[in-house]
Amino acid sequence: ELPVRLARLIKATQKLPFIVGTNPYIKRVYRLYYDSFQTITASPEQIRDKEDLDHFADLLQGLVSSHADVIPMLSQGFQECKKYMNTEDIKEFLDEMIQARIGIRLIAEQVISLREQRDHGSVVHTELRPADLIKTCASFVQELCDVNYGSSPEVVINGQTDTTFTYVPVHLEYILCEVLKNALRATNDDQDITKRANEFGHPPVEVTIAQGGREITIRIRDQGGGISREHFDNVFDYSFTTVKHENDADNSMDAGAGDSPYGVDSIFKGVSRLAMQAGLGGPIAGLGFGLPLTRIYARYFGGDMQLISLQGYGCDVFLKLKQIDETLEDIQI
């Protein structure tokens, strides 16, 4: 299965316009997938014993590590080549590549989990508590916020907090970190003193959990001023960002302040870059891939992500996630 999926990615990259395919970043991504294909096809076709499993798991662990920078490389490559392809073609290519990458990564991580017998030998957790993961992600993002701002909003978790469901923890972790990062950054930047605030002057970010049937809904609500109309239609576009990059002459800690935080995240650049490739995800700052990736993760097992902006007040993000079990029809990894 892995060679087939890698071959499709290689073929898709070969079909890019010649000038795009010769971009050094795109070329490196192509070479990574080509080398991975060669490595896996050269390994034994069958795993007969634990020694074979250990060897194959080690091989996959090395490939997973070597692919850690694929998303930043794709981002940089298409930033440089966007004038050679129209936006829709870039979006279609990246959607398909990233979705395929998620599937390949899941298969590889599953083999590694079997070897290490972690999480009961599976990347899917059968009794995942969203409230616990929200607390962990909120604490992580608040630390980033404290480092860059000196303070952070409180994150309030309410609703059906005892809910458990079957899902891939690392997917939900990525989604929550990205959405909470946007919400906390927006709340810090907003200067409306009329909103209910904590001792540092920040209104809380509210996370509500609800379970209905075979799916759960998580709403992340902030009072960060919302998204301007001029930016709203672009927040799910790849590489949409007003973050000033490190090589900009007038770069500063407050670059982009006052702009929409969704797709804009200059304050987290330094620290986030160190954490962004942990596991399957992590906050991505200044690449413009945060929200598009978040929506792909949410939709991967039939869920969805919706963003509603009340300009001048704040944003509501709704995550609808389905149980990963036998009731999920036509499930494909």
PDB file of C-alpha atoms in Angstrom, residues 55-221:
ATOM      1  CA  HIS A  55      13.456  -3.756  11.024  1.00  0.00           C
ATOM      2  CA  PHE A  56      10.499  -2.415   9.016  1.00  0.00           C
ATOM      3  CA  ALA A  57       9.362  -0.163  11.871  1.00  0.00           C
ATOM      4  CA  ASP A  58      12.884   1.286  12.134  1.00  0.00           C
ATOM      5  CA  LEU A  59      12.870   1.911   8.402  1.00  0.00           C
ATOM      6  CA  LEU A  60       9.516   3.701   8.599  1.00  0.00           C
ATOM      7  CA  GLN A  61      10.616   5.724  11.634  1.00  0.00           C
ATOM      8  CA  GLY A  62      13.566   7.002   9.629  1.00  0.00           C
ATOM      9  CA  LEU A  63      11.330   7.928   6.705  1.00  0.00           C
ATOM     10  CA  VAL A  64       8.839   9.696   8.981  1.00  0.00           C
ATOM     11  CA  SER A  65      11.660  11.772  10.469  1.00  0.00           C
ATOM     12  CA  SER A  66      13.116  12.615   7.062  1.00  0.00           C
ATOM     13  CA  HIS A  67       9.733  13.940   5.887  1.00  0.00           C
ATOM     14  CA  ALA A  68       9.299  16.296   8.850  1.00  0.00           C
ATOM     15  CA  ASP A  69       9.947  19.437   6.776  1.00  0.00           C
ATOM     16  CA  VAL A  70       7.755  18.592   3.774  1.00  0.00           C
ATOM     17  CA  ILE A  71       4.997  21.096   4.621  1.00  0.00           C
ATOM     18  CA  PRO A  72       7.367  24.080   5.102  1.00  0.00           C
ATOM     19  CA  MET A  73       9.170  23.118   1.885  1.00  0.00           C
ATOM     20  CA  LEU A  74       5.912  22.918  -0.060  1.00  0.00           C
ATOM     21  CA  SER A  75       4.861  26.273   1.366  1.00  0.00           C
ATOM     22  CA  GLN A  76       8.115  27.953   0.376  1.00  0.00           C
ATOM     23  CA  GLY A  77       8.145  26.302  -3.039  1.00  0.00           C
ATOM     24  CA  PHE A  78       4.646  27.376  -3.996  1.00  0.00           C
ATOM     25  CA  GLN A  79       5.198  30.861  -2.599  1.00  0.00           C
ATOM     26  CA  GLU A  80       8.012  31.190  -5.107  1.00  0.00           C
ATOM     27  CA  CYS A  81       6.080  29.533  -7.967  1.00  0.00           C
ATOM     28  CA  LYS A  82       2.572  30.911  -7.497  1.00  0.00           C
ATOM     29  CA  LYS A  83       2.866  33.137 -10.566  1.00  0.00           C
ATOM     30  CA  TYR A  84       3.329  30.036 -12.738  1.00  0.00           C
ATOM     31  CA  MET A  85       0.112  28.275 -11.613  1.00  0.00           C
ATOM     32  CA  ASN A  86      -3.375  29.540 -10.916  1.00  0.00           C
ATOM     33  CA  THR A  87      -4.719  29.430  -7.362  1.00  0.00           C
ATOM     34  CA  GLU A  88      -7.235  26.633  -8.014  1.00  0.00           C
ATOM     35  CA  ASP A  89      -4.606  24.324  -9.510  1.00  0.00           C
ATOM     36  CA  ILE A  90      -2.274  24.936  -6.557  1.00  0.00           C
ATOM     37  CA  LYS A  91      -5.121  24.269  -4.104  1.00  0.00           C
ATOM     38  CA  GLU A  92      -6.121  21.041  -5.871  1.00  0.00           C
ATOM     39  CA  PHE A  93      -2.530  19.775  -5.926  1.00  0.00           C
ATOM     40  CA  LEU A  94      -1.855  20.625  -2.276  1.00  0.00           C
ATOM     41  CA  ASP A  95      -5.201  19.253  -1.066  1.00  0.00           C
ATOM     42  CA  GLU A  96      -4.512  15.902  -2.717  1.00  0.00           C
ATOM     43  CA  MET A  97      -0.863  15.778  -1.664  1.00  0.00           C
ATOM     44  CA  ILE A  98      -1.531  16.675   1.973  1.00  0.00           C
ATOM     45  CA  GLN A  99      -4.447  14.250   2.225  1.00  0.00           C
ATOM     46  CA  ALA A 100      -2.270  11.488   0.774  1.00  0.00           C
ATOM     47  CA  ARG A 101       0.535  12.456   3.154  1.00  0.00           C
ATOM     48  CA  ILE A 102      -1.810  12.096   6.136  1.00  0.00           C
ATOM     49  CA  GLY A 103      -2.802   8.597   5.016  1.00  0.00           C
ATOM     50  CA  ILE A 104       0.801   7.519   4.456  1.00  0.00           C
ATOM     51  CA  ARG A 105       1.790   8.902   7.838  1.00  0.00           C
ATOM     52  CA  LEU A 106      -1.084   7.101   9.564  1.00  0.00           C
ATOM     53  CA  ILE A 107      -0.062   3.758   8.062  1.00  0.00           C
ATOM     54  CA  ALA A 108       3.569   4.285   9.030  1.00  0.00           C
ATOM     55  CA  GLU A 109       2.697   5.385  12.565  1.00  0.00           C
ATOM     56  CA  GLN A 110       0.416   2.365  12.959  1.00  0.00           C
ATOM     57  CA  VAL A 111       3.280  -0.012  12.169  1.00  0.00           C
ATOM     58  CA  ILE A 112       5.540   1.850  14.595  1.00  0.00           C
ATOM     59  CA  SER A 113       2.831   1.671  17.292  1.00  0.00           C
ATOM     60  CA  LEU A 114       2.474  -2.074  16.767  1.00  0.00           C
ATOM     61  CA  ARG A 115       6.196  -2.490  17.332  1.00  0.00           C
ATOM     62  CA  GLU A 116       6.283  -0.276  20.407  1.00  0.00           C
ATOM     63  CA  GLN A 117       2.888  -1.485  21.699  1.00  0.00           C
ATOM     64  CA  ARG A 118       1.976   2.075  22.598  1.00  0.00           C
ATOM     65  CA  ASP A 119      -1.672   3.213  22.773  1.00  0.00           C
ATOM     66  CA  HIS A 120      -2.719  -0.445  22.760  1.00  0.00           C
ATOM     67  CA  GLY A 121      -0.836  -0.958  19.506  1.00  0.00           C
ATOM     68  CA  SER A 122      -2.823   1.585  17.508  1.00  0.00           C
ATOM     69  CA  VAL A 123      -2.753   5.259  16.537  1.00  0.00           C
ATOM     70  CA  VAL A 124      -6.529   5.267  17.102  1.00  0.00           C
ATOM     71  CA  HIS A 125      -7.576   5.803  20.732  1.00  0.00           C
ATOM     72  CA  THR A 126     -10.885   4.131  21.605  1.00  0.00           C
ATOM     73  CA  GLU A 127     -11.581   6.249  24.704  1.00  0.00           C
ATOM     74  CA  LEU A 128     -10.204   9.653  23.833  1.00  0.00           C
ATOM     75  CA  ARG A 129     -11.364  12.436  26.166  1.00  0.00           C
ATOM     76  CA  PRO A 130     -11.469  15.717  24.213  1.00  0.00           C
ATOM     77  CA  ALA A 131     -11.547  17.745  27.453  1.00  0.00           C
ATOM     78  CA  ASP A 132      -8.175  16.331  28.548  1.00  0.00           C
ATOM     79  CA  LEU A 133      -6.594  17.050  25.183  1.00  0.00           C
ATOM     80  CA  ILE A 134      -8.060  20.572  25.140  1.00  0.00           C
ATOM     81  CA  LYS A 135      -6.447  21.254  28.536  1.00  0.00           C
ATOM     82  CA  THR A 136      -3.075  20.027  27.285  1.00  0.00           C
ATOM     83  CA  CYS A 137      -3.231  22.044  24.068  1.00  0.00           C
ATOM     84  CA  ALA A 138      -4.512  25.159  25.862  1.00  0.00           C
ATOM     85  CA  SER A 139      -1.641  24.974  28.348  1.00  0.00           C
ATOM     86  CA  PHE A 140       0.893  24.657  25.533  1.00  0.00           C
ATOM     87  CA  VAL A 141      -0.542  27.584  23.547  1.00  0.00           C
ATOM     88  CA  GLN A 142      -0.865  29.718  26.701  1.00  0.00           C
ATOM     89  CA  GLU A 143       2.843  29.183  27.375  1.00  0.00           C
ATOM     90  CA  LEU A 144       3.641  30.443  23.871  1.00  0.00           C
ATOM     91  CA  CYS A 145       1.352  33.385  24.504  1.00  0.00           C
ATOM     92  CA  ASP A 146       3.028  34.193  27.833  1.00  0.00           C
ATOM     93  CA  VAL A 147       6.461  34.110  26.201  1.00  0.00           C
ATOM     94  CA  ASN A 148       5.464  36.547  23.467  1.00  0.00           C
ATOM     95  CA  TYR A 149       2.899  38.769  25.209  1.00  0.00           C
ATOM     96  CA  GLY A 150       3.663  38.406  28.892  1.00  0.00           C
ATOM     97  CA  SER A 151       0.121  37.187  29.538  1.00  0.00           C
ATOM     98  CA  SER A 152      -2.550  34.966  28.046  1.00  0.00           C
ATOM     99  CA  PRO A 153      -6.350  34.626  28.070  1.00  0.00           C
ATOM    100  CA  GLU A 154      -8.024  32.025  30.243  1.00  0.00           C
ATOM    101  CA  VAL A 155      -9.398  28.987  28.392  1.00  0.00           C
ATOM    102  CA  VAL A 156     -12.744  27.856  29.792  1.00  0.00           C
ATOM    103  CA  ILE A 157     -13.930  24.321  28.976  1.00  0.00           C
ATOM    104  CA  ASN A 158     -17.631  23.565  29.369  1.00  0.00           C
ATOM    105  CA  GLY A 159     -20.434  21.438  27.950  1.00  0.00           C
ATOM    106  CA  GLN A 160     -20.281  17.631  28.088  1.00  0.00           C
ATOM    107  CA  THR A 161     -16.765  17.474  29.460  1.00  0.00           C
ATOM    108  CA  ASP A 162     -16.942  13.751  30.300  1.00  0.00           C
ATOM    109  CA  THR A 163     -17.389  12.845  26.621  1.00  0.00           C
ATOM    110  CA  THR A 164     -15.177  10.097  25.188  1.00  0.00           C
ATOM    111  CA  PHE A 165     -14.991   8.905  21.597  1.00  0.00           C
ATOM    112  CA  THR A 166     -12.808   6.968  19.168  1.00  0.00           C
ATOM    113  CA  TYR A 167     -10.370   9.110  17.225  1.00  0.00           C
ATOM    114  CA  VAL A 168      -6.727   9.736  16.337  1.00  0.00           C
ATOM    115  CA  PRO A 169      -5.329  11.861  19.212  1.00  0.00           C
ATOM    116  CA  VAL A 170      -2.535  13.446  17.203  1.00  0.00           C
ATOM    117  CA  HIS A 171      -5.027  14.703  14.583  1.00  0.00           C
ATOM    118  CA  LEU A 172      -7.227  16.317  17.205  1.00  0.00           C
ATOM    119  CA  GLU A 173      -4.154  17.741  18.918  1.00  0.00           C
ATOM    120  CA  TYR A 174      -3.057  19.458  15.719  1.00  0.00           C
ATOM    121  CA  ILE A 175      -6.531  20.889  15.090  1.00  0.00           C
ATOM    122  CA  LEU A 176      -6.940  22.182  18.647  1.00  0.00           C
ATOM    123  CA  CYS A 177      -3.468  23.752  18.818  1.00  0.00           C
ATOM    124  CA  GLU A 178      -3.990  25.602  15.548  1.00  0.00           C
ATOM    125  CA  VAL A 179      -7.472  26.911  16.385  1.00  0.00           C
ATOM    126  CA  LEU A 180      -6.586  27.820  19.983  1.00  0.00           C
ATOM    127  CA  LYS A 181      -3.440  29.580  18.798  1.00  0.00           C
ATOM    128  CA  ASN A 182      -5.524  31.783  16.503  1.00  0.00           C
ATOM    129  CA  ALA A 183      -8.112  32.446  19.211  1.00  0.00           C
ATOM    130  CA  LEU A 184      -5.586  33.388  21.906  1.00  0.00           C
ATOM    131  CA  ARG A 185      -3.559  35.556  19.593  1.00  0.00           C
ATOM    132  CA  ALA A 186      -6.686  37.394  18.407  1.00  0.00           C
ATOM    133  CA  THR A 187      -7.836  37.909  22.005  1.00  0.00           C
ATOM    134  CA  ASN A 188      -4.459  39.309  23.017  1.00  0.00           C
ATOM    135  CA  ASP A 189      -4.407  41.719  20.099  1.00  0.00           C
ATOM    136  CA  ASP A 190      -7.942  43.013  20.594  1.00  0.00           C
ATOM    137  CA  GLN A 191      -8.033  46.164  22.713  1.00  0.00           C
ATOM    138  CA  ASP A 192     -11.784  46.379  23.421  1.00  0.00           C
ATOM    139  CA  ILE A 193     -11.882  47.000  27.186  1.00  0.00           C
ATOM    140  CA  THR A 194     -15.691  46.647  27.346  1.00  0.00           C
ATOM    141  CA  LYS A 195     -15.473  42.849  27.108  1.00  0.00           C
ATOM    142  CA  ARG A 196     -15.463  40.710  30.241  1.00  0.00           C
ATOM    143  CA  ALA A 197     -11.793  40.358  31.082  1.00  0.00           C
ATOM    144  CA  ASN A 198      -9.408  38.583  33.441  1.00  0.00           C
ATOM    145  CA  GLU A 199      -6.798  40.328  35.598  1.00  0.00           C
ATOM    146  CA  PHE A 200      -4.654  40.942  32.517  1.00  0.00           C
ATOM    147  CA  GLY A 201      -7.499  42.527  30.594  1.00  0.00           C
ATOM    148  CA  HIS A 202      -8.269  39.525  28.358  1.00  0.00           C
ATOM    149  CA  PRO A 203     -11.761  38.032  27.943  1.00  0.00           C
ATOM    150  CA  PRO A 204     -11.721  34.215  28.138  1.00  0.00           C
ATOM    151  CA  VAL A 205     -11.635  31.820  25.207  1.00  0.00           C
ATOM    152  CA  GLU A 206     -14.535  29.396  25.604  1.00  0.00           C
ATOM    153  CA  VAL A 207     -14.395  25.775  24.414  1.00  0.00           C
ATOM    154  CA  THR A 208     -17.681  23.851  24.464  1.00  0.00           C
ATOM    155  CA  ILE A 209     -17.957  20.084  23.945  1.00  0.00           C
ATOM    156  CA  ALA A 210     -21.171  18.379  22.798  1.00  0.00           C
ATOM    157  CA  GLN A 211     -21.850  14.776  21.860  1.00  0.00           C
ATOM    158  CA  GLY A 212     -24.705  13.660  19.654  1.00  0.00           C
ATOM    159  CA  GLY A 213     -25.129  10.239  18.080  1.00  0.00           C
ATOM    160  CA  ARG A 214     -21.845   9.052  16.600  1.00  0.00           C
ATOM    161  CA  GLU A 215     -20.122  12.441  16.412  1.00  0.00           C
ATOM    162  CA  ILE A 216     -18.908  15.180  18.694  1.00  0.00           C
ATOM    163  CA  THR A 217     -18.930  18.925  18.184  1.00  0.00           C
ATOM    164  CA  ILE A 218     -16.344  21.263  19.681  1.00  0.00           C
ATOM    165  CA  ARG A 219     -16.930  25.010  19.540  1.00  0.00           C
ATOM    166  CA  ILE A 220     -14.032  27.385  20.149  1.00  0.00           C
ATOM    167  CA  ARG A 221     -15.323  30.903  20.811  1.00  0.00           C
TER     168      ARG A 221
END
